[in-house]
Amino acid sequence: MEMAFPIPDHLPRANQFRQADVSTSILTALSETSPITLAQTNDWVKQLNDAINQTELAIHNRIHGDLKAFERQLEASQSIQRRYTTLTSHIAQLHTELEDAETGNIPRITRALREHSDIAQQVLDSVTIGSSLHYLQRCKRMHNNVIQLMKSGELPAAMIASTELQTLVGDCPAPLDKSLVFLDLQHVTRTSRDNVLEQLSRAYHSCLSLKDAKLSVQHRYKSLSLGDILTSIPSQTLQTDLTTLRKDFVAQFIRPVLSTEPFSLASSSTFLELRSSRSSPPLESILGGFSFLHEQFIPHLPNTQRKQFASSLYFPLCDAIEEYLLSTMPRGLSGLPSYLDHVLAALDLESKIDEMGFFGGTERRIQHWSMQVQSHYEKRRRAELLEEVRTIILTDKKPSERIEVDVPSTISGDMQSMEEPKEAKAEDEEVNWDFDDDTGPGVQKGSNGDLNREDEQKEDIEMEDGDGWGFDDDDKGNTSPTEKKNTEEEGHDPWGVEWDDAPTGKVEANPRAIMSGNQSNPSTSHTQSAARSTSSFPNSTLKKTVQEFYFVSHAATQLSTVTKQVLEEGLQLLNSNVFRDRGFPASRSTVLLSTVPSALDLFRALYPTSKSGKSKSLIEQLQYSNDCKYLAEASEGLRSTYTSAHQHRDADDLNVRFEETTQRLEMMSASWLEDVMDEEAQILLSQFAGIGGFDDLGYSSTYEEAHGIIKQIKNRITILSQELKVPLTASSYNQNLGMLIDRVLDRILQDVFALRDISEIVSERIATICRTLHPLEALFPEIGNGVSTVASYASLWLKFTYLSDILEGSLADISSWFDSGLLIDYEPEELCQLVKALFAETPHRANFISRVLNHGRA
């Protein structure tokens, strides 16, 4: 077992095997024995005696074992004891000599030091009291001198004496600064100085008074001169008074004279007054005011304040003159000559006040400003014009305006070649699109389809309230007020144009429509119908223009007028020498000319946001597209005007800016129109969610619901066609209406192509549903002999119209139509999928599918 600390080697080690001490063992036995007998007691006494004897013997043996060492240690201990006794007696004697209250050294020294300290304190008190009395006596004499000078009216000397007194009070000795007499001295000194300042202030305001736009300057106050008064006033106080004078002088004299009110300055040797009549030009009046200050007031200022006060008037004067020049800036070139005369007068004023000493800074501000006077003029005009444009945009509440345009139209040069014989025409009119013909290919599967079609046509008439296509919806409150107004003005045709020819605009003829239109099959009435629906023309064509119109907002027309005026003003400024003739630098009018595209950009950015919180009809939404289109054309015209008039057209960035603005407006017009039409298309397509495909048309309830939805879509398209006619041109109307119809037709075709098995009743019902949309071709213009142009704008129209015949025709009919090229609009896979879904698997069907696929590969 290790111990916590080592045991020194000189200490004896305990023997763990030695016997217990005799006394311990006896006491143990005594405590354990009861009762105790005499024999036991005698035995224990004997043991104790033996133990004592043994101990004495051991000690004796120990001493005599080394007797010399014992005697040496004994003698040493006795010597130590004797020396300790001697030392104790000596210490007691020393304590008596030092600490004794009567004869001790320490008490005597302490008494002497205390007496010396008392004498030194008395001497210091006497010296401090003497110096304080001398200081107070000096202060009293100086205070009496200040009072005496004040009474005698010598305010400058009194101000100097009060300043010295204040300095003396500030250097008060340390013991006196906390005394009551010093606090009273401070109060008296402050009062005396305030009295002097009050009298100096009274004298200052008596000599210099500015009240009710009248500045009066007196050179003396009693026996004091104005210079003495201004010199005596403390620098900080005088600086404050001069700052107040400068602000009041600018506010009551300079700015009123340079305002639009008829004010002028009149001066004499003692006063300067603002009068409510313009007896002299404003800048000349300002010069008179500064001359008055220079002659009557500035010379009396102290040298330290003279230049500072004079230069402090320069910057407020420059600010006021610049505001005056900006406020009087003309709103056209005709006022520039007289305005530049004002600028020259301002330069002359700056030169003269500089000679008087009223100049601060490193360069003349008015001169620097005048070197950029054309830039300031253009920036000012730019801000005014953009604010005018902003007001036009935000406050536009006037009705739309009609804009006429010439649209290129490709028209057949051999129209007679497309006219059909009168017998065929009469037959076509009698057939009436095979809707009630029992002999056409669309009714080869039985006569039940005829009854269904008649019932469905009756349902169409009932659902459409007697107007199969909803052309009279205007009488039912579905037309906006703008559309009603335009319709009343133009009659039944919102464009006011009789269409003898088809305005194709930029729409290209469908090549598949051309092929299908050139085919003839007298055995089927649908072939004649397809010929009537085609938009193809013979190769011999001629181009001419057709006049169309559309509506734009009043803000757009106003903006076009404003931009033309701005461009004309900028070009006139560019070719003018009005600035050079008067010695001012001239620039290329870039700022003013760039206002034109900036105004158009402002309309593009601000007009939609200003109308965003209001509910807008389709006509109002499309009007913004028309506005951008109209302004894009205006921008291009402005660019042409600028390019033809500008000599540096090749290296001009503004020409590029015009092009960018035109492109942005055109892009905004196209994208806005596209977004609006896409939104309408999504609304139409969302109604197909109620159909859920054509899988369950075998059930009458599902068929009736699907048929009703298709009728609603057709009615919605008809209503949209009437709304689109109001804001859009005829060509744009045809293109966008064709896009809407294409989106609907594509959805129907995809749903039909997705069917894997089409029963006979389902095919008949799908064909009936498809024919519900056939009257939409009447929404498009016609060319000679009633041929509709629908296929020129709805690329899926021919494909869709053949779908009804395919669904109701036999495999032989479909094969015949395919061989004659009437089904060229269908992809081989689409046609094969339809055939697989309609007809059972037979060698005839397989042969037809093989021919279709091989034809597609070829």
Coordinates of N, CA and C in Angstrom, one line a residue, residues 575-675:
N575 N -31.2 72.3 -86.9 CA -30.8 73.1 -88.1 C -30.8 74.6 -87.8
S576 N -31.0 75.0 -86.5 CA -31.0 76.4 -86.1 C -29.7 76.9 -85.6
N577 N -29.4 78.1 -85.8 CA -28.1 78.7 -85.3 C -28.4 79.7 -84.2
V578 N -29.5 79.6 -83.5 CA -29.9 80.6 -82.5 C -28.9 80.6 -81.3
F579 N -28.3 79.5 -81.0 CA -27.4 79.4 -79.9 C -26.0 79.9 -80.3
R580 N -25.6 79.5 -81.5 CA -24.3 79.9 -82.0 C -24.2 81.5 -82.3
D581 N -25.3 82.0 -82.7 CA -25.4 83.4 -83.0 C -25.1 84.3 -81.8
R582 N -25.4 83.7 -80.6 CA -25.3 84.5 -79.3 C -24.1 84.0 -78.5
G583 N -23.2 83.2 -79.2 CA -22.0 82.8 -78.5 C -22.1 81.6 -77.6
F584 N -23.2 80.9 -77.7 CA -23.3 79.7 -76.8 C -23.0 78.4 -77.6
P585 N -22.4 77.4 -76.9 CA -22.1 76.2 -77.7 C -23.4 75.5 -78.1
A586 N -23.4 74.8 -79.2 CA -24.6 74.2 -79.8 C -24.3 72.7 -79.9
S587 N -25.3 71.8 -79.6 CA -25.2 70.4 -79.7 C -26.1 69.9 -80.9
R588 N -26.2 68.6 -81.0 CA -27.0 68.0 -82.1 C -28.4 67.6 -81.7
S589 N -28.9 68.3 -80.6 CA -30.3 68.1 -80.1 C -30.6 66.7 -79.8
T590 N -29.6 65.9 -79.3 CA -29.9 64.5 -79.0 C -30.9 64.3 -78.0
V591 N -30.9 65.1 -76.9 CA -31.8 64.9 -75.8 C -33.2 65.2 -76.2
L592 N -33.5 66.2 -77.0 CA -34.8 66.5 -77.4 C -35.3 65.5 -78.4
L593 N -34.5 65.1 -79.3 CA -34.9 64.1 -80.3 C -35.1 62.7 -79.7
S594 N -34.3 62.4 -78.7 CA -34.5 61.1 -78.0 C -35.8 61.0 -77.2
T595 N -36.4 62.2 -77.0 CA -37.7 62.2 -76.3 C -38.8 61.5 -77.1
V596 N -38.6 61.5 -78.4 CA -39.7 60.8 -79.2 C -39.8 59.3 -78.9
P597 N -38.7 58.5 -79.0 CA -38.8 57.1 -78.7 C -39.0 56.9 -77.2
S598 N -38.6 57.8 -76.4 CA -38.8 57.7 -74.9 C -40.3 57.8 -74.6
A599 N -41.0 58.7 -75.3 CA -42.4 58.9 -75.1 C -43.2 57.6 -75.5
L600 N -42.7 57.0 -76.6 CA -43.4 55.8 -77.1 C -43.1 54.6 -76.1
D601 N -41.9 54.6 -75.5 CA -41.5 53.6 -74.5 C -42.4 53.8 -73.3
L602 N -42.6 55.1 -72.9 CA -43.4 55.4 -71.7 C -44.8 54.9 -71.9
F603 N -45.4 55.0 -73.1 CA -46.7 54.5 -73.4 C -46.7 53.0 -73.2
R604 N -45.7 52.4 -73.8 CA -45.6 50.9 -73.8 C -45.6 50.4 -72.3
A605 N -44.9 51.1 -71.5 CA -44.7 50.7 -70.1 C -45.8 51.1 -69.2
L606 N -46.4 52.3 -69.4 CA -47.3 52.9 -68.4 C -48.8 52.5 -68.7
Y607 N -49.1 52.4 -70.0 CA -50.5 52.2 -70.3 C -51.1 50.9 -69.8
P608 N -50.4 49.8 -69.9 CA -51.0 48.6 -69.3 C -51.2 48.6 -67.8
T609 N -50.2 49.2 -67.1 CA -50.3 49.3 -65.7 C -51.4 50.3 -65.2
S610 N -51.6 51.3 -66.0 CA -52.7 52.3 -65.6 C -54.1 51.6 -65.8
K611 N -54.2 50.6 -66.6 CA -55.5 49.9 -66.8 C -55.5 48.6 -66.1
S612 N -54.5 48.2 -65.4 CA -54.4 46.8 -64.9 C -55.5 46.6 -63.8
G613 N -55.8 47.6 -63.0 CA -56.8 47.4 -61.9 C -58.2 47.3 -62.4
K614 N -58.5 47.5 -63.6 CA -59.9 47.6 -64.1 C -60.2 46.4 -64.9
S615 N -61.5 45.9 -64.8 CA -61.9 44.8 -65.6 C -62.1 45.2 -67.1
K616 N -61.5 44.5 -68.0 CA -61.5 44.9 -69.4 C -62.2 43.8 -70.2
S617 N -62.9 44.3 -71.2 CA -63.5 43.4 -72.1 C -62.5 42.9 -73.2
L618 N -62.9 42.0 -74.0 CA -62.0 41.5 -75.0 C -61.6 42.7 -76.0
I619 N -62.6 43.5 -76.3 CA -62.3 44.7 -77.2 C -61.3 45.6 -76.6
E620 N -61.4 45.9 -75.3 CA -60.5 46.8 -74.6 C -59.1 46.1 -74.6
Q621 N -59.0 44.8 -74.4 CA -57.7 44.2 -74.3 C -57.0 44.2 -75.7
L622 N -57.8 44.0 -76.7 CA -57.2 44.0 -78.1 C -56.8 45.4 -78.5
Q623 N -57.5 46.4 -77.9 CA -57.2 47.8 -78.3 C -55.7 48.2 -78.0
Y624 N -55.2 47.6 -76.9 CA -53.8 47.9 -76.5 C -52.9 47.4 -77.6
S625 N -53.2 46.2 -78.1 CA -52.4 45.6 -79.2 C -52.5 46.5 -80.4
N626 N -53.7 47.0 -80.7 CA -53.8 48.0 -81.8 C -53.0 49.2 -81.6
D627 N -53.0 49.7 -80.3 CA -52.3 50.9 -80.0 C -50.8 50.7 -80.3
C628 N -50.3 49.6 -79.8 CA -48.8 49.4 -80.1 C -48.5 49.2 -81.6
K629 N -49.4 48.6 -82.3 CA -49.3 48.5 -83.7 C -49.3 49.8 -84.4
Y630 N -50.3 50.6 -84.0 CA -50.4 52.0 -84.6 C -49.2 52.8 -84.3
L631 N -48.7 52.8 -83.0 CA -47.5 53.5 -82.6 C -46.2 53.0 -83.3
A632 N -46.2 51.7 -83.5 CA -45.0 51.2 -84.2 C -45.0 51.7 -85.6
E633 N -46.1 51.8 -86.3 CA -46.1 52.4 -87.6 C -45.8 53.9 -87.6
A634 N -46.3 54.6 -86.5 CA -45.9 56.0 -86.3 C -44.4 56.1 -86.1
S635 N -43.9 55.2 -85.2 CA -42.4 55.3 -85.0 C -41.6 55.1 -86.2
E636 N -42.0 54.2 -87.1 CA -41.3 53.9 -88.3 C -41.4 55.2 -89.2
G637 N -42.6 55.8 -89.2 CA -42.7 57.0 -90.0 C -41.8 58.2 -89.5
L638 N -41.7 58.2 -88.1 CA -40.9 59.3 -87.5 C -39.4 59.0 -87.8
R639 N -39.0 57.7 -87.8 CA -37.7 57.3 -88.1 C -37.3 57.7 -89.6
S640 N -38.2 57.5 -90.5 CA -38.0 57.8 -91.9 C -37.8 59.4 -92.0
T641 N -38.7 60.1 -91.3 CA -38.6 61.6 -91.3 C -37.2 62.0 -90.8
Y642 N -36.9 61.4 -89.7 CA -35.6 61.8 -89.1 C -34.4 61.4 -89.9
T643 N -34.4 60.2 -90.5 CA -33.3 59.8 -91.4 C -33.2 60.7 -92.6
S644 N -34.3 61.0 -93.2 CA -34.2 61.9 -94.4 C -33.8 63.3 -94.1
A645 N -34.0 63.7 -92.8 CA -33.6 65.1 -92.5 C -32.2 65.2 -91.8
H646 N -31.7 64.1 -91.4 CA -30.5 64.1 -90.6 C -29.3 63.8 -91.5
Q647 N -28.3 64.6 -91.4 CA -27.1 64.5 -92.3 C -26.2 63.3 -91.8
H648 N -26.2 63.0 -90.5 CA -25.2 62.0 -90.0 C -26.0 60.7 -89.7
R649 N -26.8 60.3 -90.6 CA -27.6 59.2 -90.4 C -26.8 57.9 -90.2
D650 N -25.7 57.8 -90.8 CA -25.0 56.5 -90.8 C -24.4 56.3 -89.4
A651 N -23.9 57.3 -88.7 CA -23.3 57.1 -87.4 C -24.2 57.6 -86.3
D652 N -25.5 57.6 -86.5 CA -26.4 58.2 -85.5 C -27.0 57.1 -84.6
D653 N -26.9 57.1 -83.3 CA -27.5 56.2 -82.4 C -29.0 56.3 -82.3
L654 N -29.5 57.5 -82.6 CA -30.9 57.8 -82.5 C -31.7 57.0 -83.5
N655 N -31.1 56.8 -84.7 CA -31.7 56.0 -85.7 C -31.9 54.6 -85.2
V656 N -30.9 54.0 -84.5 CA -31.0 52.7 -84.0 C -32.0 52.7 -82.9
R657 N -32.1 53.8 -82.1 CA -33.1 53.8 -81.0 C -34.5 53.8 -81.6
F658 N -34.8 54.5 -82.7 CA -36.1 54.4 -83.4 C -36.4 53.0 -83.8
E659 N -35.4 52.3 -84.4 CA -35.6 50.9 -84.8 C -35.9 50.0 -83.7
E660 N -35.2 50.2 -82.5 CA -35.5 49.4 -81.4 C -36.9 49.6 -80.8
T661 N -37.3 50.9 -80.8 CA -38.6 51.2 -80.3 C -39.7 50.6 -81.2
T662 N -39.5 50.7 -82.5 CA -40.5 50.1 -83.4 C -40.6 48.6 -83.2
Q663 N -39.4 48.0 -83.1 CA -39.4 46.5 -82.9 C -40.1 46.1 -81.6
R664 N -39.9 46.9 -80.6 CA -40.5 46.6 -79.3 C -42.0 46.8 -79.3
L665 N -42.4 47.8 -80.0 CA -43.9 48.0 -80.1 C -44.5 47.0 -81.0
E666 N -43.9 46.6 -82.1 CA -44.4 45.5 -82.9 C -44.4 44.2 -82.1
M667 N -43.4 43.9 -81.4 CA -43.3 42.7 -80.6 C -44.4 42.7 -79.5
M668 N -44.6 43.9 -78.8 CA -45.6 44.0 -77.8 C -47.0 43.8 -78.4
S669 N -47.2 44.4 -79.6 CA -48.5 44.3 -80.2 C -48.8 42.8 -80.6
A670 N -47.8 42.1 -81.1 CA -48.0 40.7 -81.5 C -48.2 39.8 -80.3
S671 N -47.3 40.0 -79.3 CA -47.3 39.2 -78.1 C -48.6 39.4 -77.3
W672 N -49.0 40.7 -77.2 CA -50.3 41.0 -76.5 C -51.5 40.3 -77.2
L673 N -51.5 40.5 -78.5 CA -52.6 39.9 -79.2 C -52.6 38.3 -79.1
E674 N -51.4 37.8 -79.2 CA -51.2 36.3 -79.0 C -51.7 35.9 -77.6
D675 N -51.3 36.6 -76.6 CA -51.7 36.2 -75.2 C -53.2 36.3 -75.1

